[in-house]
Amino acid sequence: MISQKLQDAFNLQINKELYSEYFYLSIAAYCYSLDLDGVANFFMVQTQEEHFHAMKMFNFLTDLGGRVILKHIDEPPVEFKSVIEIFEKTLAHEQIVTKSINDLMDLALKENDHASASFLKWFVDEQVEEEATVTKLLSKLKLIKGEGHGMLMIDAELAARVFTPPAAA
Ligand SMILES: [Fe+2]
Ligand SMILES: [Fe+2]
């Protein structure tokens, strides 16, 4: 049986994943307002991933006989200065989530909860990938200063992104 302390920590993480979904949805809305449909699509896929993360934890906690307690979701930012700023904020946000997943893993290990530690390993790996993707895009955006033809090319590239739910999830 999962401890109450770990349940509370999982519930907090579910809230963070749902906030992430909301945050990226707000970014997508902003990008659509600028007719950057490709960048918007990238963030729409991101919202699906974050929803998937929240539900993965929701199901895990439920399977263990724990209780999911949903909390208030904070209002996301709605205005942004540039696409570069959007990706900077995205990277900073993912770094906070990584820290939070690591803290959750620390707690699972401290409590010798092997099921939770094994489950969380997927999230540890996922965060490495998320940070790498955003870091690479941010570097490209800085190269082209987020403007002109380069920006249109990146917008076209990001239009092709589709959500593929992990098979073994
Ligand atoms: Fe996530
Ligand atoms: Fe994420």
JSON list of N, CA and C in Angstrom, two decimals, residues 2 4-22 24 49-61 67-74 93-108 116 119-124 126-127 130-131:
[
{"chain": "A", "resi": 2, "resn": "ILE", "atom": "N", "xyz": [0.53, 2.16, -0.85]},
{"chain": "A", "resi": 2, "resn": "ILE", "atom": "CA", "xyz": [1.30, 3.42, -0.97]},
{"chain": "A", "resi": 2, "resn": "ILE", "atom": "C", "xyz": [1.02, 4.32, 0.24]},
{"chain": "A", "resi": 4, "resn": "GLN", "atom": "N", "xyz": [0.57, 7.62, 2.70]},
{"chain": "A", "resi": 4, "resn": "GLN", "atom": "CA", "xyz": [-0.21, 8.86, 2.52]},
{"chain": "A", "resi": 4, "resn": "GLN", "atom": "C", "xyz": [0.70, 9.97, 2.01]},
{"chain": "A", "resi": 5, "resn": "LYS", "atom": "N", "xyz": [1.93, 10.00, 2.54]},
{"chain": "A", "resi": 5, "resn": "LYS", "atom": "CA", "xyz": [2.88, 11.05, 2.15]},
{"chain": "A", "resi": 5, "resn": "LYS", "atom": "C", "xyz": [3.18, 10.97, 0.64]},
{"chain": "A", "resi": 6, "resn": "LEU", "atom": "N", "xyz": [3.38, 9.75, 0.17]},
{"chain": "A", "resi": 6, "resn": "LEU", "atom": "CA", "xyz": [3.67, 9.56, -1.25]},
{"chain": "A", "resi": 6, "resn": "LEU", "atom": "C", "xyz": [2.42, 9.85, -2.10]},
{"chain": "A", "resi": 7, "resn": "GLN", "atom": "N", "xyz": [1.27, 9.47, -1.59]},
{"chain": "A", "resi": 7, "resn": "GLN", "atom": "CA", "xyz": [0.01, 9.80, -2.29]},
{"chain": "A", "resi": 7, "resn": "GLN", "atom": "C", "xyz": [-0.13, 11.31, -2.46]},
{"chain": "A", "resi": 8, "resn": "ASP", "atom": "N", "xyz": [0.14, 12.04, -1.38]},
{"chain": "A", "resi": 8, "resn": "ASP", "atom": "CA", "xyz": [0.05, 13.51, -1.43]},
{"chain": "A", "resi": 8, "resn": "ASP", "atom": "C", "xyz": [1.01, 14.06, -2.47]},
{"chain": "A", "resi": 9, "resn": "ALA", "atom": "N", "xyz": [2.21, 13.49, -2.50]},
{"chain": "A", "resi": 9, "resn": "ALA", "atom": "CA", "xyz": [3.22, 13.96, -3.46]},
{"chain": "A", "resi": 9, "resn": "ALA", "atom": "C", "xyz": [2.79, 13.65, -4.89]},
{"chain": "A", "resi": 10, "resn": "PHE", "atom": "N", "xyz": [2.21, 12.49, -5.11]},
{"chain": "A", "resi": 10, "resn": "PHE", "atom": "CA", "xyz": [1.70, 12.15, -6.45]},
{"chain": "A", "resi": 10, "resn": "PHE", "atom": "C", "xyz": [0.57, 13.09, -6.85]},
{"chain": "A", "resi": 11, "resn": "ASN", "atom": "N", "xyz": [-0.31, 13.39, -5.91]},
{"chain": "A", "resi": 11, "resn": "ASN", "atom": "CA", "xyz": [-1.42, 14.31, -6.21]},
{"chain": "A", "resi": 11, "resn": "ASN", "atom": "C", "xyz": [-0.92, 15.70, -6.59]},
{"chain": "A", "resi": 12, "resn": "LEU", "atom": "N", "xyz": [0.14, 16.12, -5.91]},
{"chain": "A", "resi": 12, "resn": "LEU", "atom": "CA", "xyz": [0.75, 17.40, -6.23]},
{"chain": "A", "resi": 12, "resn": "LEU", "atom": "C", "xyz": [1.35, 17.36, -7.65]},
{"chain": "A", "resi": 13, "resn": "GLN", "atom": "N", "xyz": [1.95, 16.24, -7.98]},
{"chain": "A", "resi": 13, "resn": "GLN", "atom": "CA", "xyz": [2.55, 16.10, -9.31]},
{"chain": "A", "resi": 13, "resn": "GLN", "atom": "C", "xyz": [1.48, 16.04, -10.40]},
{"chain": "A", "resi": 14, "resn": "ILE", "atom": "N", "xyz": [0.35, 15.39, -10.10]},
{"chain": "A", "resi": 14, "resn": "ILE", "atom": "CA", "xyz": [-0.77, 15.37, -11.06]},
{"chain": "A", "resi": 14, "resn": "ILE", "atom": "C", "xyz": [-1.20, 16.80, -11.35]},
{"chain": "A", "resi": 15, "resn": "ASN", "atom": "N", "xyz": [-1.28, 17.61, -10.30]},
{"chain": "A", "resi": 15, "resn": "ASN", "atom": "CA", "xyz": [-1.64, 19.02, -10.47]},
{"chain": "A", "resi": 15, "resn": "ASN", "atom": "C", "xyz": [-0.63, 19.75, -11.36]},
{"chain": "A", "resi": 16, "resn": "LYS", "atom": "N", "xyz": [0.65, 19.45, -11.17]},
{"chain": "A", "resi": 16, "resn": "LYS", "atom": "CA", "xyz": [1.69, 20.10, -11.97]},
{"chain": "A", "resi": 16, "resn": "LYS", "atom": "C", "xyz": [1.60, 19.69, -13.44]},
{"chain": "A", "resi": 17, "resn": "GLU", "atom": "N", "xyz": [1.26, 18.42, -13.68]},
{"chain": "A", "resi": 17, "resn": "GLU", "atom": "CA", "xyz": [1.12, 17.96, -15.06]},
{"chain": "A", "resi": 17, "resn": "GLU", "atom": "C", "xyz": [-0.10, 18.63, -15.72]},
{"chain": "A", "resi": 18, "resn": "LEU", "atom": "N", "xyz": [-1.17, 18.77, -14.95]},
{"chain": "A", "resi": 18, "resn": "LEU", "atom": "CA", "xyz": [-2.37, 19.43, -15.49]},
{"chain": "A", "resi": 18, "resn": "LEU", "atom": "C", "xyz": [-2.12, 20.92, -15.70]},
{"chain": "A", "resi": 19, "resn": "TYR", "atom": "N", "xyz": [-1.34, 21.52, -14.80]},
{"chain": "A", "resi": 19, "resn": "TYR", "atom": "CA", "xyz": [-0.97, 22.93, -15.02]},
{"chain": "A", "resi": 19, "resn": "TYR", "atom": "C", "xyz": [-0.13, 23.03, -16.31]},
{"chain": "A", "resi": 20, "resn": "SER", "atom": "N", "xyz": [0.77, 22.08, -16.51]},
{"chain": "A", "resi": 20, "resn": "SER", "atom": "CA", "xyz": [1.60, 22.08, -17.72]},
{"chain": "A", "resi": 20, "resn": "SER", "atom": "C", "xyz": [0.72, 22.03, -18.96]},
{"chain": "A", "resi": 21, "resn": "GLU", "atom": "N", "xyz": [-0.29, 21.19, -18.91]},
{"chain": "A", "resi": 21, "resn": "GLU", "atom": "CA", "xyz": [-1.24, 21.10, -20.03]},
{"chain": "A", "resi": 21, "resn": "GLU", "atom": "C", "xyz": [-1.87, 22.48, -20.29]},
{"chain": "A", "resi": 22, "resn": "TYR", "atom": "N", "xyz": [-2.28, 23.12, -19.23]},
{"chain": "A", "resi": 22, "resn": "TYR", "atom": "CA", "xyz": [-2.94, 24.43, -19.30]},
{"chain": "A", "resi": 22, "resn": "TYR", "atom": "C", "xyz": [-1.97, 25.51, -19.81]},
{"chain": "A", "resi": 24, "resn": "TYR", "atom": "N", "xyz": [0.72, 25.09, -21.69]},
{"chain": "A", "resi": 24, "resn": "TYR", "atom": "CA", "xyz": [1.02, 24.91, -23.12]},
{"chain": "A", "resi": 24, "resn": "TYR", "atom": "C", "xyz": [-0.20, 25.23, -24.00]},
{"chain": "A", "resi": 49, "resn": "GLU", "atom": "N", "xyz": [0.59, 15.51, -24.44]},
{"chain": "A", "resi": 49, "resn": "GLU", "atom": "CA", "xyz": [1.59, 14.76, -23.68]},
{"chain": "A", "resi": 49, "resn": "GLU", "atom": "C", "xyz": [1.42, 15.00, -22.18]},
{"chain": "A", "resi": 50, "resn": "GLU", "atom": "N", "xyz": [1.19, 16.26, -21.81]},
{"chain": "A", "resi": 50, "resn": "GLU", "atom": "CA", "xyz": [1.05, 16.58, -20.38]},
{"chain": "A", "resi": 50, "resn": "GLU", "atom": "C", "xyz": [-0.22, 15.95, -19.81]},
{"chain": "A", "resi": 51, "resn": "HIS", "atom": "N", "xyz": [-1.28, 15.93, -20.60]},
{"chain": "A", "resi": 51, "resn": "HIS", "atom": "CA", "xyz": [-2.51, 15.28, -20.15]},
{"chain": "A", "resi": 51, "resn": "HIS", "atom": "C", "xyz": [-2.25, 13.79, -19.95]},
{"chain": "A", "resi": 52, "resn": "PHE", "atom": "N", "xyz": [-1.50, 13.22, -20.88]},
{"chain": "A", "resi": 52, "resn": "PHE", "atom": "CA", "xyz": [-1.13, 11.81, -20.79]},
{"chain": "A", "resi": 52, "resn": "PHE", "atom": "C", "xyz": [-0.33, 11.54, -19.50]},
{"chain": "A", "resi": 53, "resn": "HIS", "atom": "N", "xyz": [0.60, 12.46, -19.19]},
{"chain": "A", "resi": 53, "resn": "HIS", "atom": "CA", "xyz": [1.40, 12.30, -17.95]},
{"chain": "A", "resi": 53, "resn": "HIS", "atom": "C", "xyz": [0.50, 12.30, -16.72]},
{"chain": "A", "resi": 54, "resn": "ALA", "atom": "N", "xyz": [-0.43, 13.26, -16.69]},
{"chain": "A", "resi": 54, "resn": "ALA", "atom": "CA", "xyz": [-1.34, 13.37, -15.54]},
{"chain": "A", "resi": 54, "resn": "ALA", "atom": "C", "xyz": [-2.17, 12.09, -15.40]},
{"chain": "A", "resi": 55, "resn": "MET", "atom": "N", "xyz": [-2.68, 11.60, -16.53]},
{"chain": "A", "resi": 55, "resn": "MET", "atom": "CA", "xyz": [-3.54, 10.41, -16.48]},
{"chain": "A", "resi": 55, "resn": "MET", "atom": "C", "xyz": [-2.76, 9.15, -16.13]},
{"chain": "A", "resi": 56, "resn": "LYS", "atom": "N", "xyz": [-1.51, 9.12, -16.57]},
{"chain": "A", "resi": 56, "resn": "LYS", "atom": "CA", "xyz": [-0.65, 7.97, -16.23]},
{"chain": "A", "resi": 56, "resn": "LYS", "atom": "C", "xyz": [-0.49, 7.89, -14.71]},
{"chain": "A", "resi": 57, "resn": "MET", "atom": "N", "xyz": [-0.29, 9.03, -14.08]},
{"chain": "A", "resi": 57, "resn": "MET", "atom": "CA", "xyz": [-0.17, 9.07, -12.61]},
{"chain": "A", "resi": 57, "resn": "MET", "atom": "C", "xyz": [-1.52, 8.80, -11.94]},
{"chain": "A", "resi": 58, "resn": "PHE", "atom": "N", "xyz": [-2.57, 9.36, -12.51]},
{"chain": "A", "resi": 58, "resn": "PHE", "atom": "CA", "xyz": [-3.94, 9.14, -12.02]},
{"chain": "A", "resi": 58, "resn": "PHE", "atom": "C", "xyz": [-4.23, 7.63, -11.96]},
{"chain": "A", "resi": 59, "resn": "ASN", "atom": "N", "xyz": [-3.93, 6.95, -13.05]},
{"chain": "A", "resi": 59, "resn": "ASN", "atom": "CA", "xyz": [-4.21, 5.50, -13.13]},
{"chain": "A", "resi": 59, "resn": "ASN", "atom": "C", "xyz": [-3.31, 4.70, -12.19]},
{"chain": "A", "resi": 60, "resn": "PHE", "atom": "N", "xyz": [-2.07, 5.12, -12.08]},
{"chain": "A", "resi": 60, "resn": "PHE", "atom": "CA", "xyz": [-1.13, 4.41, -11.20]},
{"chain": "A", "resi": 60, "resn": "PHE", "atom": "C", "xyz": [-1.60, 4.49, -9.75]},
{"chain": "A", "resi": 61, "resn": "LEU", "atom": "N", "xyz": [-1.93, 5.71, -9.34]},
{"chain": "A", "resi": 61, "resn": "LEU", "atom": "CA", "xyz": [-2.37, 5.92, -7.95]},
{"chain": "A", "resi": 61, "resn": "LEU", "atom": "C", "xyz": [-3.65, 5.12, -7.68]},
{"chain": "A", "resi": 67, "resn": "ARG", "atom": "N", "xyz": [-5.89, 7.42, -3.46]},
{"chain": "A", "resi": 67, "resn": "ARG", "atom": "CA", "xyz": [-6.99, 8.31, -3.77]},
{"chain": "A", "resi": 67, "resn": "ARG", "atom": "C", "xyz": [-6.46, 9.54, -4.50]},
{"chain": "A", "resi": 68, "resn": "VAL", "atom": "N", "xyz": [-6.98, 9.78, -5.70]},
{"chain": "A", "resi": 68, "resn": "VAL", "atom": "CA", "xyz": [-6.61, 10.98, -6.44]},
{"chain": "A", "resi": 68, "resn": "VAL", "atom": "C", "xyz": [-7.43, 12.15, -5.89]},
{"chain": "A", "resi": 69, "resn": "ILE", "atom": "N", "xyz": [-6.72, 13.21, -5.51]},
{"chain": "A", "resi": 69, "resn": "ILE", "atom": "CA", "xyz": [-7.39, 14.43, -5.04]},
{"chain": "A", "resi": 69, "resn": "ILE", "atom": "C", "xyz": [-6.99, 15.56, -5.99]},
{"chain": "A", "resi": 70, "resn": "LEU", "atom": "N", "xyz": [-7.96, 16.05, -6.74]},
{"chain": "A", "resi": 70, "resn": "LEU", "atom": "CA", "xyz": [-7.66, 17.13, -7.68]},
{"chain": "A", "resi": 70, "resn": "LEU", "atom": "C", "xyz": [-7.68, 18.48, -6.98]},
{"chain": "A", "resi": 71, "resn": "LYS", "atom": "N", "xyz": [-6.75, 19.33, -7.41]},
{"chain": "A", "resi": 71, "resn": "LYS", "atom": "CA", "xyz": [-6.62, 20.64, -6.78]},
{"chain": "A", "resi": 71, "resn": "LYS", "atom": "C", "xyz": [-6.84, 21.75, -7.80]},
{"chain": "A", "resi": 72, "resn": "HIS", "atom": "N", "xyz": [-6.88, 22.95, -7.30]},
{"chain": "A", "resi": 72, "resn": "HIS", "atom": "CA", "xyz": [-7.01, 24.15, -8.12]},
{"chain": "A", "resi": 72, "resn": "HIS", "atom": "C", "xyz": [-5.84, 24.24, -9.11]},
{"chain": "A", "resi": 73, "resn": "ILE", "atom": "N", "xyz": [-6.16, 24.56, -10.36]},
{"chain": "A", "resi": 73, "resn": "ILE", "atom": "CA", "xyz": [-5.10, 24.75, -11.37]},
{"chain": "A", "resi": 73, "resn": "ILE", "atom": "C", "xyz": [-4.86, 26.25, -11.55]},
{"chain": "A", "resi": 74, "resn": "ASP", "atom": "N", "xyz": [-3.61, 26.65, -11.38]},
{"chain": "A", "resi": 74, "resn": "ASP", "atom": "CA", "xyz": [-3.27, 28.08, -11.51]},
{"chain": "A", "resi": 74, "resn": "ASP", "atom": "C", "xyz": [-3.54, 28.61, -12.92]},
{"chain": "A", "resi": 93, "resn": "HIS", "atom": "N", "xyz": [10.21, 25.95, -17.32]},
{"chain": "A", "resi": 93, "resn": "HIS", "atom": "CA", "xyz": [9.12, 25.18, -16.72]},
{"chain": "A", "resi": 93, "resn": "HIS", "atom": "C", "xyz": [9.46, 23.70, -16.65]},
{"chain": "A", "resi": 94, "resn": "GLU", "atom": "N", "xyz": [10.01, 23.17, -17.73]},
{"chain": "A", "resi": 94, "resn": "GLU", "atom": "CA", "xyz": [10.37, 21.74, -17.74]},
{"chain": "A", "resi": 94, "resn": "GLU", "atom": "C", "xyz": [11.45, 21.43, -16.71]},
{"chain": "A", "resi": 95, "resn": "GLN", "atom": "N", "xyz": [12.36, 22.39, -16.51]},
{"chain": "A", "resi": 95, "resn": "GLN", "atom": "CA", "xyz": [13.42, 22.18, -15.51]},
{"chain": "A", "resi": 95, "resn": "GLN", "atom": "C", "xyz": [12.82, 22.10, -14.10]},
{"chain": "A", "resi": 96, "resn": "ILE", "atom": "N", "xyz": [11.79, 22.90, -13.85]},
{"chain": "A", "resi": 96, "resn": "ILE", "atom": "CA", "xyz": [11.10, 22.84, -12.54]},
{"chain": "A", "resi": 96, "resn": "ILE", "atom": "C", "xyz": [10.40, 21.48, -12.39]},
{"chain": "A", "resi": 97, "resn": "VAL", "atom": "N", "xyz": [9.77, 21.03, -13.47]},
{"chain": "A", "resi": 97, "resn": "VAL", "atom": "CA", "xyz": [9.07, 19.73, -13.42]},
{"chain": "A", "resi": 97, "resn": "VAL", "atom": "C", "xyz": [10.07, 18.59, -13.20]},
{"chain": "A", "resi": 98, "resn": "THR", "atom": "N", "xyz": [11.23, 18.68, -13.86]},
{"chain": "A", "resi": 98, "resn": "THR", "atom": "CA", "xyz": [12.27, 17.66, -13.67]},
{"chain": "A", "resi": 98, "resn": "THR", "atom": "C", "xyz": [12.68, 17.58, -12.21]},
{"chain": "A", "resi": 99, "resn": "LYS", "atom": "N", "xyz": [12.88, 18.75, -11.60]},
{"chain": "A", "resi": 99, "resn": "LYS", "atom": "CA", "xyz": [13.26, 18.80, -10.17]},
{"chain": "A", "resi": 99, "resn": "LYS", "atom": "C", "xyz": [12.17, 18.13, -9.33]},
{"chain": "A", "resi": 100, "resn": "SER", "atom": "N", "xyz": [10.93, 18.42, -9.68]},
{"chain": "A", "resi": 100, "resn": "SER", "atom": "CA", "xyz": [9.79, 17.89, -8.94]},
{"chain": "A", "resi": 100, "resn": "SER", "atom": "C", "xyz": [9.68, 16.36, -9.08]},
{"chain": "A", "resi": 101, "resn": "ILE", "atom": "N", "xyz": [9.93, 15.86, -10.29]},
{"chain": "A", "resi": 101, "resn": "ILE", "atom": "CA", "xyz": [9.93, 14.40, -10.52]},
{"chain": "A", "resi": 101, "resn": "ILE", "atom": "C", "xyz": [11.07, 13.75, -9.73]},
{"chain": "A", "resi": 102, "resn": "ASN", "atom": "N", "xyz": [12.23, 14.42, -9.75]},
{"chain": "A", "resi": 102, "resn": "ASN", "atom": "CA", "xyz": [13.38, 13.88, -8.99]},
{"chain": "A", "resi": 102, "resn": "ASN", "atom": "C", "xyz": [13.07, 13.83, -7.50]},
{"chain": "A", "resi": 103, "resn": "ASP", "atom": "N", "xyz": [12.41, 14.86, -6.99]},
{"chain": "A", "resi": 103, "resn": "ASP", "atom": "CA", "xyz": [12.04, 14.88, -5.56]},
{"chain": "A", "resi": 103, "resn": "ASP", "atom": "C", "xyz": [11.07, 13.74, -5.24]},
{"chain": "A", "resi": 104, "resn": "LEU", "atom": "N", "xyz": [10.16, 13.50, -6.18]},
{"chain": "A", "resi": 104, "resn": "LEU", "atom": "CA", "xyz": [9.17, 12.42, -6.01]},
{"chain": "A", "resi": 104, "resn": "LEU", "atom": "C", "xyz": [9.89, 11.06, -5.99]},
{"chain": "A", "resi": 105, "resn": "MET", "atom": "N", "xyz": [10.86, 10.91, -6.88]},
{"chain": "A", "resi": 105, "resn": "MET", "atom": "CA", "xyz": [11.66, 9.68, -6.92]},
{"chain": "A", "resi": 105, "resn": "MET", "atom": "C", "xyz": [12.44, 9.53, -5.61]},
{"chain": "A", "resi": 106, "resn": "ASP", "atom": "N", "xyz": [13.03, 10.61, -5.12]},
{"chain": "A", "resi": 106, "resn": "ASP", "atom": "CA", "xyz": [13.77, 10.57, -3.84]},
{"chain": "A", "resi": 106, "resn": "ASP", "atom": "C", "xyz": [12.88, 10.05, -2.72]},
{"chain": "A", "resi": 107, "resn": "LEU", "atom": "N", "xyz": [11.64, 10.55, -2.70]},
{"chain": "A", "resi": 107, "resn": "LEU", "atom": "CA", "xyz": [10.69, 10.15, -1.66]},
{"chain": "A", "resi": 107, "resn": "LEU", "atom": "C", "xyz": [10.33, 8.66, -1.79]},
{"chain": "A", "resi": 108, "resn": "ALA", "atom": "N", "xyz": [10.10, 8.21, -3.02]},
{"chain": "A", "resi": 108, "resn": "ALA", "atom": "CA", "xyz": [9.77, 6.80, -3.25]},
{"chain": "A", "resi": 108, "resn": "ALA", "atom": "C", "xyz": [10.92, 5.90, -2.78]},
{"chain": "A", "resi": 116, "resn": "SER", "atom": "N", "xyz": [6.55, 2.43, -6.91]},
{"chain": "A", "resi": 116, "resn": "SER", "atom": "CA", "xyz": [6.55, 3.85, -7.29]},
{"chain": "A", "resi": 116, "resn": "SER", "atom": "C", "xyz": [7.85, 4.24, -7.97]},
{"chain": "A", "resi": 119, "resn": "PHE", "atom": "N", "xyz": [7.86, 2.90, -11.47]},
{"chain": "A", "resi": 119, "resn": "PHE", "atom": "CA", "xyz": [6.92, 3.70, -12.26]},
{"chain": "A", "resi": 119, "resn": "PHE", "atom": "C", "xyz": [7.53, 5.06, -12.63]},
{"chain": "A", "resi": 120, "resn": "LEU", "atom": "N", "xyz": [8.18, 5.69, -11.66]},
{"chain": "A", "resi": 120, "resn": "LEU", "atom": "CA", "xyz": [8.72, 7.04, -11.87]},
{"chain": "A", "resi": 120, "resn": "LEU", "atom": "C", "xyz": [9.92, 7.08, -12.81]},
{"chain": "A", "resi": 121, "resn": "LYS", "atom": "N", "xyz": [10.56, 5.94, -12.99]},
{"chain": "A", "resi": 121, "resn": "LYS", "atom": "CA", "xyz": [11.73, 5.91, -13.87]},
{"chain": "A", "resi": 121, "resn": "LYS", "atom": "C", "xyz": [11.34, 6.39, -15.28]},
{"chain": "A", "resi": 122, "resn": "TRP", "atom": "N", "xyz": [10.15, 6.00, -15.73]},
{"chain": "A", "resi": 122, "resn": "TRP", "atom": "CA", "xyz": [9.67, 6.44, -17.05]},
{"chain": "A", "resi": 122, "resn": "TRP", "atom": "C", "xyz": [9.64, 7.96, -17.13]},
{"chain": "A", "resi": 123, "resn": "PHE", "atom": "N", "xyz": [9.21, 8.61, -16.04]},
{"chain": "A", "resi": 123, "resn": "PHE", "atom": "CA", "xyz": [9.11, 10.07, -16.02]},
{"chain": "A", "resi": 123, "resn": "PHE", "atom": "C", "xyz": [10.49, 10.73, -15.98]},
{"chain": "A", "resi": 124, "resn": "VAL", "atom": "N", "xyz": [11.42, 10.10, -15.29]},
{"chain": "A", "resi": 124, "resn": "VAL", "atom": "CA", "xyz": [12.78, 10.62, -15.24]},
{"chain": "A", "resi": 124, "resn": "VAL", "atom": "C", "xyz": [13.35, 10.66, -16.67]},
{"chain": "A", "resi": 126, "resn": "GLU", "atom": "N", "xyz": [11.63, 10.57, -19.49]},
{"chain": "A", "resi": 126, "resn": "GLU", "atom": "CA", "xyz": [10.79, 11.46, -20.29]},
{"chain": "A", "resi": 126, "resn": "GLU", "atom": "C", "xyz": [11.25, 12.92, -20.14]},
{"chain": "A", "resi": 127, "resn": "GLN", "atom": "N", "xyz": [11.62, 13.30, -18.91]},
{"chain": "A", "resi": 127, "resn": "GLN", "atom": "CA", "xyz": [12.07, 14.69, -18.69]},
{"chain": "A", "resi": 127, "resn": "GLN", "atom": "C", "xyz": [13.37, 14.98, -19.42]},
{"chain": "A", "resi": 130, "resn": "GLU", "atom": "N", "xyz": [12.29, 15.65, -22.94]},
{"chain": "A", "resi": 130, "resn": "GLU", "atom": "CA", "xyz": [11.57, 16.93, -23.07]},
{"chain": "A", "resi": 130, "resn": "GLU", "atom": "C", "xyz": [12.54, 18.11, -23.03]},
{"chain": "A", "resi": 131, "resn": "GLU", "atom": "N", "xyz": [13.47, 18.07, -22.08]},
{"chain": "A", "resi": 131, "resn": "GLU", "atom": "CA", "xyz": [14.43, 19.18, -21.97]},
{"chain": "A", "resi": 131, "resn": "GLU", "atom": "C", "xyz": [15.31, 19.24, -23.21]}
]
